[in-house]
PDB file of C-alpha atoms and ligand atoms in Angstrom:
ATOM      1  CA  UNK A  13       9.810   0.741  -1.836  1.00 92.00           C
ATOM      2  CA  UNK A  14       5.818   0.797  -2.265  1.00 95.00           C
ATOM      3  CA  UNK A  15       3.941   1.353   0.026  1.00 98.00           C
ATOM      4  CA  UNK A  16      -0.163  -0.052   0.044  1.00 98.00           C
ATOM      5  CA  UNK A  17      -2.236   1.010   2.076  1.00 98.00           C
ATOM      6  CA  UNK A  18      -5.954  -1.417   2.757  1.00 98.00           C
ATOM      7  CA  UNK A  19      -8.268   0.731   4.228  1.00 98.00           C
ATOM      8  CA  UNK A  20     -11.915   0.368   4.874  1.00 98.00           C
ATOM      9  CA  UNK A  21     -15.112   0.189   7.638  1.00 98.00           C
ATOM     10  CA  UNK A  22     -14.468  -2.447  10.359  1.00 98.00           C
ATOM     11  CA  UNK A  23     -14.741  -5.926   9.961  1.00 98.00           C
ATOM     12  CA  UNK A  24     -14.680  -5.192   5.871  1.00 98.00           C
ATOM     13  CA  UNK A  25     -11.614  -7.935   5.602  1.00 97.00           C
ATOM     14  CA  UNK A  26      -8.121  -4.967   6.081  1.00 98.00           C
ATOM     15  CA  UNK A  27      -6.474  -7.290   8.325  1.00 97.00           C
ATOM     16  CA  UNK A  28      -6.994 -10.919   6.791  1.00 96.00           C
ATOM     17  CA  UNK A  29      -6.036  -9.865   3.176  1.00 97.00           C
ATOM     18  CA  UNK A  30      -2.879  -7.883   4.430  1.00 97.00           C
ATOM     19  CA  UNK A  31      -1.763 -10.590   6.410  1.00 95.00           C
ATOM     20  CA  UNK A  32      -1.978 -12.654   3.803  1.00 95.00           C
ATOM     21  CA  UNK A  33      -0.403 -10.533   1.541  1.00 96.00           C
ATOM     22  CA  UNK A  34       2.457  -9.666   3.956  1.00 94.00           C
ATOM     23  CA  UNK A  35       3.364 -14.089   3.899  1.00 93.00           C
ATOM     24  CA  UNK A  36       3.451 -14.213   0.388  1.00 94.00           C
ATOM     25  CA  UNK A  37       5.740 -10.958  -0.409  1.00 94.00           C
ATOM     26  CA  UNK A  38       9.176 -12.370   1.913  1.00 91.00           C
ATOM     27  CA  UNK A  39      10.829  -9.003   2.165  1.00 91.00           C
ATOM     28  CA  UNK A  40       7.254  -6.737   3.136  1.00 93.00           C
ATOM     29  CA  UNK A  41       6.614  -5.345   6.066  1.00 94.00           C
ATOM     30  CA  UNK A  42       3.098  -5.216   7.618  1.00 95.00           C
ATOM     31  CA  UNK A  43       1.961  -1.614   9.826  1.00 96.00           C
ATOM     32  CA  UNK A  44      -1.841  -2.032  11.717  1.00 97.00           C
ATOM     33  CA  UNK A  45      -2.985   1.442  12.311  1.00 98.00           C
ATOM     34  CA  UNK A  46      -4.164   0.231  15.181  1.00 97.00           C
ATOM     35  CA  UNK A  47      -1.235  -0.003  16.899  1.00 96.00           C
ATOM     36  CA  UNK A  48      -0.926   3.292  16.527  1.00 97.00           C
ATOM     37  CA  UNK A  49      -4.398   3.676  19.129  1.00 97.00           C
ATOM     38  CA  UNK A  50      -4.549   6.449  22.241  1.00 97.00           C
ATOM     39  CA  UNK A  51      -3.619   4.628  25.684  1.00 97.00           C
ATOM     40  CA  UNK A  52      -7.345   3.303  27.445  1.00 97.00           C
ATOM     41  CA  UNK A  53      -8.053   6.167  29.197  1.00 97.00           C
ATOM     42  CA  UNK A  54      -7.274   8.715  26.455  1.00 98.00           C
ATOM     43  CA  UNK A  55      -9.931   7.343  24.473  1.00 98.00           C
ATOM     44  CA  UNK A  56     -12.807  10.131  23.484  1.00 98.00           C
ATOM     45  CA  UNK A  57     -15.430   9.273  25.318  1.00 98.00           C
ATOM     46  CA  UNK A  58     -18.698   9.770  23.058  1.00 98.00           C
ATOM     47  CA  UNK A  59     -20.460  12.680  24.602  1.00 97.00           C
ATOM     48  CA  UNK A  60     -24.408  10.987  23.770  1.00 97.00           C
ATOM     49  CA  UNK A  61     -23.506   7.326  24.402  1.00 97.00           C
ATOM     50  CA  UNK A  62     -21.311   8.058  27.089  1.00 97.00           C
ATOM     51  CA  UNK A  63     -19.090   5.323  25.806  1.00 98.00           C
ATOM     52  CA  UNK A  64     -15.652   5.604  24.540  1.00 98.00           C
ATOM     53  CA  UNK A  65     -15.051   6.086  21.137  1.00 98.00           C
ATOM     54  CA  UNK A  66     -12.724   3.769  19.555  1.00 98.00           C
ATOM     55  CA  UNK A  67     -14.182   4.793  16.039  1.00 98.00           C
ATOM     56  CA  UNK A  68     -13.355   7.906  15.480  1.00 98.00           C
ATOM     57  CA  UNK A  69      -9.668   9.079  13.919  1.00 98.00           C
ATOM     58  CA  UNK A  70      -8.905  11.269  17.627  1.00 98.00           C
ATOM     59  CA  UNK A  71      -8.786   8.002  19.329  1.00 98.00           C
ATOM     60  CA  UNK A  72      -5.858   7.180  16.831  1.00 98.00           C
ATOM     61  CA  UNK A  73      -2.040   9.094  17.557  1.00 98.00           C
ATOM     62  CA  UNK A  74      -1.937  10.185  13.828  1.00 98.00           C
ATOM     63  CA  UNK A  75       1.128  12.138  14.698  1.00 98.00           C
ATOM     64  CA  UNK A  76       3.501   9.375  15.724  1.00 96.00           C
ATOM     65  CA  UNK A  77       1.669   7.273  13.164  1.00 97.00           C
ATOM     66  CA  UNK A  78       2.472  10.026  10.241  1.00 97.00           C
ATOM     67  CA  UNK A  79       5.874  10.814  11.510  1.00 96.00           C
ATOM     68  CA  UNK A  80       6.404   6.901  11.294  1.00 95.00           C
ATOM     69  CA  UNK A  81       5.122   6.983   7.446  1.00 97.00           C
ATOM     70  CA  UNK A  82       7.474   9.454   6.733  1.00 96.00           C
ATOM     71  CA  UNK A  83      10.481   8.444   8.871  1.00 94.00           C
ATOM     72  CA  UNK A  84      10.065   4.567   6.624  1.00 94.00           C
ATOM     73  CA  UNK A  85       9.534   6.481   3.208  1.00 94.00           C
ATOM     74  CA  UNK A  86      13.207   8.010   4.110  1.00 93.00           C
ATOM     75  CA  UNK A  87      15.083   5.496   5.733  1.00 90.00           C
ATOM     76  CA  UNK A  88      14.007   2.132   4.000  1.00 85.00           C
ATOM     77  CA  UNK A  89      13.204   0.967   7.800  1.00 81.00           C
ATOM     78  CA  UNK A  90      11.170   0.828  10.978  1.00 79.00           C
ATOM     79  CA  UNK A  91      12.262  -0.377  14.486  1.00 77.00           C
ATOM     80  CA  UNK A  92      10.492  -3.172  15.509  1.00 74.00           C
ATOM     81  CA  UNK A  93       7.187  -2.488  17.062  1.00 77.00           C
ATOM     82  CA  UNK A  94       4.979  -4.434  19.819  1.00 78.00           C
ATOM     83  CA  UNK A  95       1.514  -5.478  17.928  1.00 90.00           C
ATOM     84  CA  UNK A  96      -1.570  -5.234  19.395  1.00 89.00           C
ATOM     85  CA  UNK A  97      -2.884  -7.754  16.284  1.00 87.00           C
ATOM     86  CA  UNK A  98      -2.314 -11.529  18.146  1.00 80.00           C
ATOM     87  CA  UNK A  99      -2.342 -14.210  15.607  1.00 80.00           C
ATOM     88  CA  UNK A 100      -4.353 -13.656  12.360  1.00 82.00           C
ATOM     89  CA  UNK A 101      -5.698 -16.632  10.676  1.00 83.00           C
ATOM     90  CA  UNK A 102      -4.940 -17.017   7.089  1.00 83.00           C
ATOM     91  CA  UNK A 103      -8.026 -18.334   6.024  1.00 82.00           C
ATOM     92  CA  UNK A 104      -6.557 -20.168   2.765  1.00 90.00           C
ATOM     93  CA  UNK A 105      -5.837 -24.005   1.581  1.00 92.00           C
ATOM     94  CA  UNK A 106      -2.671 -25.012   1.115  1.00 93.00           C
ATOM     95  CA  UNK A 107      -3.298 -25.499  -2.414  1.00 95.00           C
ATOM     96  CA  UNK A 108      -4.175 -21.729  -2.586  1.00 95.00           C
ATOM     97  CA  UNK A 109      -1.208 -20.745  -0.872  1.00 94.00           C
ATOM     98  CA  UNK A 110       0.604 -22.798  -3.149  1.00 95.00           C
ATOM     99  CA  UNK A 111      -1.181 -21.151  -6.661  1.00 95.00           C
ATOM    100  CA  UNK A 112      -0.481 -17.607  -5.242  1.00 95.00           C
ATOM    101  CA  UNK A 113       2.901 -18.138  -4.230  1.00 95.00           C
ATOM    102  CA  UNK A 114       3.688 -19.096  -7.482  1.00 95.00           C
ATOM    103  CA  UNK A 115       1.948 -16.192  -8.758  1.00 94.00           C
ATOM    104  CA  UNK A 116       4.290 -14.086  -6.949  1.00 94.00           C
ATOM    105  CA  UNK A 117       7.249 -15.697  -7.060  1.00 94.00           C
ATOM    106  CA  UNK A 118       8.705 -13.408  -9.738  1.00 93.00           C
ATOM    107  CA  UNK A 119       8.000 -10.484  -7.322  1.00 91.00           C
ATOM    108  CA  UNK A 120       8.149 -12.060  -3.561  1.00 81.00           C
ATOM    109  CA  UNK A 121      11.790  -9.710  -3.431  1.00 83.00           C
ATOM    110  CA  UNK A 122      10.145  -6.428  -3.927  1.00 89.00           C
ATOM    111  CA  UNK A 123      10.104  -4.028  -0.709  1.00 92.00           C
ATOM    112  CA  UNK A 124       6.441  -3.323  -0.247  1.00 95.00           C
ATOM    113  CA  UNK A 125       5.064  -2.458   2.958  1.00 97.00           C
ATOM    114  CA  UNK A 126       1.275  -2.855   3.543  1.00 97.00           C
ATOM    115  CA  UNK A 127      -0.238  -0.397   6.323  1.00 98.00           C
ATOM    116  CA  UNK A 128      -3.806  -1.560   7.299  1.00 98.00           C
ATOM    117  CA  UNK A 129      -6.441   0.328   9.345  1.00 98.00           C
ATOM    118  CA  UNK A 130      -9.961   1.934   9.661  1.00 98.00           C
ATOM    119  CA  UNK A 131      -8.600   5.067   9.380  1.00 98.00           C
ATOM    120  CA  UNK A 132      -6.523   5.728   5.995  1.00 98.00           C
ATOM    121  CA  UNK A 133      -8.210   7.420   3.976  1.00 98.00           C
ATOM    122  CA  UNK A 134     -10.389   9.955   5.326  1.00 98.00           C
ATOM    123  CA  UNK A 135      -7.626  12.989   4.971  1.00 98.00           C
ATOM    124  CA  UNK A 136      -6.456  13.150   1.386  1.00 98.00           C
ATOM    125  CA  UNK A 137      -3.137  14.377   3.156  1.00 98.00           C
ATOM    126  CA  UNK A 138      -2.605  10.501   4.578  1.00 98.00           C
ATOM    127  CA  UNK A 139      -3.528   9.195   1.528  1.00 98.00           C
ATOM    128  CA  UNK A 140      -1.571  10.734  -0.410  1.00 97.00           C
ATOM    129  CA  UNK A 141       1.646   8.708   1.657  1.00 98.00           C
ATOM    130  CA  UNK A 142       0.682   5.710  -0.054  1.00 98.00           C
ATOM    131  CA  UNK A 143       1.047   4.677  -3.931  1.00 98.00           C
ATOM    132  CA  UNK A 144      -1.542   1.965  -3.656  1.00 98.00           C
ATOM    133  CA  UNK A 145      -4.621   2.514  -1.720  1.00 98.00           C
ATOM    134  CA  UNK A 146      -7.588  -0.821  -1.827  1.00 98.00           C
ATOM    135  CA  UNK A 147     -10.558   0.010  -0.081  1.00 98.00           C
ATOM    136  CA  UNK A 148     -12.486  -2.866   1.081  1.00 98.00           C
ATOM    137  CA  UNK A 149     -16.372  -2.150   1.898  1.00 97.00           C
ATOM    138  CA  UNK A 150     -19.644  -3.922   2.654  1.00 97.00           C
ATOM    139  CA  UNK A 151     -22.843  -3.306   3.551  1.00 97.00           C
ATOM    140  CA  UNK A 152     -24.089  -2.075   7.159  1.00 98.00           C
ATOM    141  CA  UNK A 153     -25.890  -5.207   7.482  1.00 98.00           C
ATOM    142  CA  UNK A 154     -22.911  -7.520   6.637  1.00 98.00           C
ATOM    143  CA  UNK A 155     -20.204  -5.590   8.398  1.00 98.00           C
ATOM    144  CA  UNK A 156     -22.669  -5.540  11.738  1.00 98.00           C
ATOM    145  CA  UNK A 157     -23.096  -9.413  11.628  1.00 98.00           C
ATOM    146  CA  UNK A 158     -19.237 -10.000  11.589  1.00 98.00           C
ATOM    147  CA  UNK A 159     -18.170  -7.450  14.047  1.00 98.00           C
ATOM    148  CA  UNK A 160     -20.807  -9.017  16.596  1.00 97.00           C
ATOM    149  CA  UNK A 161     -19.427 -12.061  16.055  1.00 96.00           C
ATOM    150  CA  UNK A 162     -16.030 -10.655  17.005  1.00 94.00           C
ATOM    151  CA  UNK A 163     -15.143 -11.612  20.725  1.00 93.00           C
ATOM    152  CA  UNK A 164     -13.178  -8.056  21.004  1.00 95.00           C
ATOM    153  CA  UNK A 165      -9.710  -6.359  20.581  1.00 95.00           C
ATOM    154  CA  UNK A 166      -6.353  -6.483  22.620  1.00 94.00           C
ATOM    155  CA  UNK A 167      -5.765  -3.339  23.920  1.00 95.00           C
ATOM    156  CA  UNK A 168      -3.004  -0.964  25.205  1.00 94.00           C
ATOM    157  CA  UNK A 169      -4.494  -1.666  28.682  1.00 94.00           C
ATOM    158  CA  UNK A 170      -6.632  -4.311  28.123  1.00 94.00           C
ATOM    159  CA  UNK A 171      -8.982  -6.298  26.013  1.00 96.00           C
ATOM    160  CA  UNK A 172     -12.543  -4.121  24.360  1.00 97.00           C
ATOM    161  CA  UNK A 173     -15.119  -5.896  23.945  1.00 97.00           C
ATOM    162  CA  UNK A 174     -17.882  -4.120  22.594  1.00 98.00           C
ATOM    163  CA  UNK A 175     -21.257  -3.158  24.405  1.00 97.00           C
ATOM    164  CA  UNK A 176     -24.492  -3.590  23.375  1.00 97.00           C
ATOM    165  CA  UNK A 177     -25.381  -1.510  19.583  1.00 97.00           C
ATOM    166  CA  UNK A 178     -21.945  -0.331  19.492  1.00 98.00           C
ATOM    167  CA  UNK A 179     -21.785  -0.651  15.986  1.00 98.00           C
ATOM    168  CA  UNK A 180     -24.976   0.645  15.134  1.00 98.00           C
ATOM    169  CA  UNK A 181     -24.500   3.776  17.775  1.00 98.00           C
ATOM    170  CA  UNK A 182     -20.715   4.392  17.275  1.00 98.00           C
ATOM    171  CA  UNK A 183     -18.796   2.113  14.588  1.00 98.00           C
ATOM    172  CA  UNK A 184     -20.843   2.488  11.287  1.00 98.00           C
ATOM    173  CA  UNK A 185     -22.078   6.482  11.666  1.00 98.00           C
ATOM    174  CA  UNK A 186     -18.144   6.931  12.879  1.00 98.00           C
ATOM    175  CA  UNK A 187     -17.357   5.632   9.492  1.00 98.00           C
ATOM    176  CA  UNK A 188     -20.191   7.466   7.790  1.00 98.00           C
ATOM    177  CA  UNK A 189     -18.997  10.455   9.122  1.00 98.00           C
ATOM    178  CA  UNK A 190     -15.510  10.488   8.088  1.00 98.00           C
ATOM    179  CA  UNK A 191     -16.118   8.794   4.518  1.00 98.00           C
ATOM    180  CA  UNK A 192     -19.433   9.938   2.893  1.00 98.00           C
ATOM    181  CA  UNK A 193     -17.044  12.720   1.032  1.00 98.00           C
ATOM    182  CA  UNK A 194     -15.240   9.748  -0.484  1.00 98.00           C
ATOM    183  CA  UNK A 195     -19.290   8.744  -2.369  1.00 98.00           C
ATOM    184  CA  UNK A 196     -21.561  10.288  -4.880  1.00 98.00           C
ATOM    185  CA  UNK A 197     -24.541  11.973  -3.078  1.00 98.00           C
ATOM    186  CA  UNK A 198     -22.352  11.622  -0.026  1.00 98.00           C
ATOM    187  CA  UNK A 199     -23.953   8.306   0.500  1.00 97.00           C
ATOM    188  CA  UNK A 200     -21.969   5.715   1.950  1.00 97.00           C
ATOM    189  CA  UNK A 201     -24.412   3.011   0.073  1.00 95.00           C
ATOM    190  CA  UNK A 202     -23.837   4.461  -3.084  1.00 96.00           C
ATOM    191  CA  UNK A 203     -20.642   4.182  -5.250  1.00 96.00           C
ATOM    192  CA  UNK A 204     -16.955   5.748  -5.151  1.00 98.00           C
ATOM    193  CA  UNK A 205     -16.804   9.795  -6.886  1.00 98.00           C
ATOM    194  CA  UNK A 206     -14.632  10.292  -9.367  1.00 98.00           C
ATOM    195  CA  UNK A 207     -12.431  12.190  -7.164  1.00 98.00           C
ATOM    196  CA  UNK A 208     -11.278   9.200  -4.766  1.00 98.00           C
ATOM    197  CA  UNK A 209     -11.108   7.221  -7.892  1.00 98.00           C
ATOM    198  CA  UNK A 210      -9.097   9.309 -10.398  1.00 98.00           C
ATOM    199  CA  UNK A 211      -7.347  12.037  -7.654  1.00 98.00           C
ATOM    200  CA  UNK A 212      -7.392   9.821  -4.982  1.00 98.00           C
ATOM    201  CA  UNK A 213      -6.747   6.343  -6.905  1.00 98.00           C
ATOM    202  CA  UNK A 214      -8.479   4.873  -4.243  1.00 98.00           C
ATOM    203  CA  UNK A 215      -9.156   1.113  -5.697  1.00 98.00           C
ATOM    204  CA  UNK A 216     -12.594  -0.052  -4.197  1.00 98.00           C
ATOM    205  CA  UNK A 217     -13.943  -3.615  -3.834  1.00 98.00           C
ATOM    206  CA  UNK A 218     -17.316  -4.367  -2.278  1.00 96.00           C
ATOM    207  CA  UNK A 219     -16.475  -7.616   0.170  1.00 97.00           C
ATOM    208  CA  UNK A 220     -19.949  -8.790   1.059  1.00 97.00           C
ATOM    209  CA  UNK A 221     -19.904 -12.780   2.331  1.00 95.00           C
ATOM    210  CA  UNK A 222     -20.500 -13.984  -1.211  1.00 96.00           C
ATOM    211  CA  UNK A 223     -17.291 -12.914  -2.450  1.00 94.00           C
ATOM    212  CA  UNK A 224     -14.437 -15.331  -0.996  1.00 93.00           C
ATOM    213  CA  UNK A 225     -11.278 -14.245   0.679  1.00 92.00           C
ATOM    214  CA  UNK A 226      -9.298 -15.971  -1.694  1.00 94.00           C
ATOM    215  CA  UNK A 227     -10.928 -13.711  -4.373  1.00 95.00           C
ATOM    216  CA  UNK A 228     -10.289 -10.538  -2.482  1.00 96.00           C
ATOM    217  CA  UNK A 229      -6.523 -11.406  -1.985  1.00 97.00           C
ATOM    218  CA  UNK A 230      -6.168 -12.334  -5.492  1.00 97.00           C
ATOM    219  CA  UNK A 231      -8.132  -8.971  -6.553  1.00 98.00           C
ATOM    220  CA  UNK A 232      -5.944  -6.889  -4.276  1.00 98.00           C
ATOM    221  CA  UNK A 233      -2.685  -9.008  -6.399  1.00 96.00           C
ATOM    222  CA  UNK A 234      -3.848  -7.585  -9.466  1.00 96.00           C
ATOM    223  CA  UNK A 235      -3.676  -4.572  -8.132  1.00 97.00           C
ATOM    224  CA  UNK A 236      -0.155  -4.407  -6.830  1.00 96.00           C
ATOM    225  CA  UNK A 237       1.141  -6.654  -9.216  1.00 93.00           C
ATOM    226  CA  UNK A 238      -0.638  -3.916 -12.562  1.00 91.00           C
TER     227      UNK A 238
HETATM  228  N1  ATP B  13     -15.942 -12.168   2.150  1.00 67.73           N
HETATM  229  C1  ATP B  13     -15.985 -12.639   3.394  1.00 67.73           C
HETATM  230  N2  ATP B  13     -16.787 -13.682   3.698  1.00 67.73           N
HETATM  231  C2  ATP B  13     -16.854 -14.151   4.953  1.00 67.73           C
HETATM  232  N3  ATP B  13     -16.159 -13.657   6.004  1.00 67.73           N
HETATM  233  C3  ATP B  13     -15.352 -12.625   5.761  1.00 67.73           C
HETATM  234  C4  ATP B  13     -15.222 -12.053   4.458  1.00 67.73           C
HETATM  235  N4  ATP B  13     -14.355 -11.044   4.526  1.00 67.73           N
HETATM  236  C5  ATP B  13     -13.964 -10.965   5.817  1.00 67.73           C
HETATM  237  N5  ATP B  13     -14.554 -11.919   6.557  1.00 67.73           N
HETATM  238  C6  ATP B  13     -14.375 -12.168   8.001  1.00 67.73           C
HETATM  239  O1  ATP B  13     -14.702 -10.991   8.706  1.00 67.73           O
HETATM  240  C7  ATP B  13     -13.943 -10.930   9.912  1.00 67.73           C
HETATM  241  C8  ATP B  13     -13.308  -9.566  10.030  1.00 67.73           C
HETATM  242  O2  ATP B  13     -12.205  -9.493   9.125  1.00 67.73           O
HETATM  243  P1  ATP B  13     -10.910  -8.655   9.514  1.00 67.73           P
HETATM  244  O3  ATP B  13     -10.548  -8.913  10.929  1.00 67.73           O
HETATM  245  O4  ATP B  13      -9.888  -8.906   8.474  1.00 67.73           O
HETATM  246  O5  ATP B  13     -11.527  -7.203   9.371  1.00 67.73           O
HETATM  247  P2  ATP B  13     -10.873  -5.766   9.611  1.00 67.73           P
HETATM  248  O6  ATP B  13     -11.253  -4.973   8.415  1.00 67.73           O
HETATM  249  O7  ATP B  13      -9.439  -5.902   9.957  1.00 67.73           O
HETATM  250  O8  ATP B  13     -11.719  -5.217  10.858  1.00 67.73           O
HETATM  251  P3  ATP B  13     -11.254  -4.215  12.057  1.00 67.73           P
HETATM  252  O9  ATP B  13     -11.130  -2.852  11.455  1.00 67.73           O
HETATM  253  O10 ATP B  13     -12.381  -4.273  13.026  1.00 67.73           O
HETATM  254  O11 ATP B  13      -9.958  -4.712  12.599  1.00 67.73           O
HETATM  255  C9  ATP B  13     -12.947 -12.076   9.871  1.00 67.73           C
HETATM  256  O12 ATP B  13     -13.436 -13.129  10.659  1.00 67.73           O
HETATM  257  C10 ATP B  13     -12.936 -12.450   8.401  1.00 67.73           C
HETATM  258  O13 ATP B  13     -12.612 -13.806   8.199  1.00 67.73           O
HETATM  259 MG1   MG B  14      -8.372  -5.461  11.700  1.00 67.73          MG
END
């Protein structure tokens, strides 16, 4: 069994490309980290916004999450679990479909299991669960324009939708924070150190609108598939 994990700021692409992936390989299974999210009211709430903090990884029950890692890498298998997800749209042709399925086909048997979230990769000790890790990253401006045009997320409780700057005043310096060790001069802008990309093997790709989906999913392929 491999297991991949996509990791990444929100809105960078995680759960598109690993649904995607998880179709095309029959026997995967697919893991959102953010199932794995605090009830509503156990949510930090951010002490200067006075907001709650959906961001940042003490909103997330890493425990259960790593325990449930761990618990798959020795068994083989998970128990069922609700999703929080709802219905992700593929986003491809069925001509595309088609061209990667065939790509595939020689592999669509092997037990992979794809774990997506926001919040992978910024211990070395949960990254070092997975034998593939793709990072998928944009730019602040890029990543802001698609969250806002996000309606909001299902919830333990609920549905969030986000108030006003939220992603300027919690998302992005949430990510900052908890990444900028991953980047030369600690610079989220800049590119990847050698330690994520050699220790780590963290695989980066740099999803801004001009790349297409279908080039990201294929990308991520070759990466699996190498
Ligand atoms: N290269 C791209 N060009 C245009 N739109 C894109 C591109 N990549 C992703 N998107 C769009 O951005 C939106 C967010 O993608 P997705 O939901 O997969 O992100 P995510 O990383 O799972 O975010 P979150 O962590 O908030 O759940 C989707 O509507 C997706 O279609
Ligand atoms: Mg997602």
């Amino acid at each position: 069994m491999k297991l991949v994990a996509i990791s990444g700021p929100s809105s960078s692409g995680k759960t598109t490309v690993a649904s995607a992936l998880h179709k095309l390989f029959k026997n995967s299974l697919l893991i959102h980290l953010d199932d794995f999210y605090l009830p509503d009211d156990q949510i930090p709430i951010d002490p200067v916004k006075k907001t709650e903090n959906w961001d940042c990884p003490e909103a997330v029950n890493f425990e259960k999450f790593i325990k449930c890692i761990k618990d798959l890498k020795s068994n083989g298998t998970i128990e069922e679990r609700p999703t929080y997800e709802g219905e992700v749209e593929l986003k491809l042709t069925e001509d595309e479909l088609a061209t990667f399925e065939q790509e595939v086909s020689q592999y669509s048997e092997e037990q992979i299991v794809f774990v997506e979230g926001f919040m992978l990769f910024h211990d070395p000790d949960i990254i070092k669960l997975f034998d593939i890790n793709l990072f998928f990253y944009a730019s602040y401006e890029t990543l802001k324009n698609r969250r806002e045009s996000r309606q909001g997320y299902n919830t333990i409780a609920g549905f969030w939708v986000d108030p006003p700057n939220y992603f300027s005043n919690i998302v992005w310096p949430e990510f900052e924070k908890n990444h900028k060790y991953l980047f030369n001069n600690e610079d989220v802008n800049d590119t990847l150190t050698k330690y994520a990309l050699d220790d780590l093997n963290i695989q980066p790709f740099k999803n801004e609108n001009d790349s297409k989906l279908k080039d990201l999913i294929q990308w991520s392929l070759d990466q699996i598939i190498n």
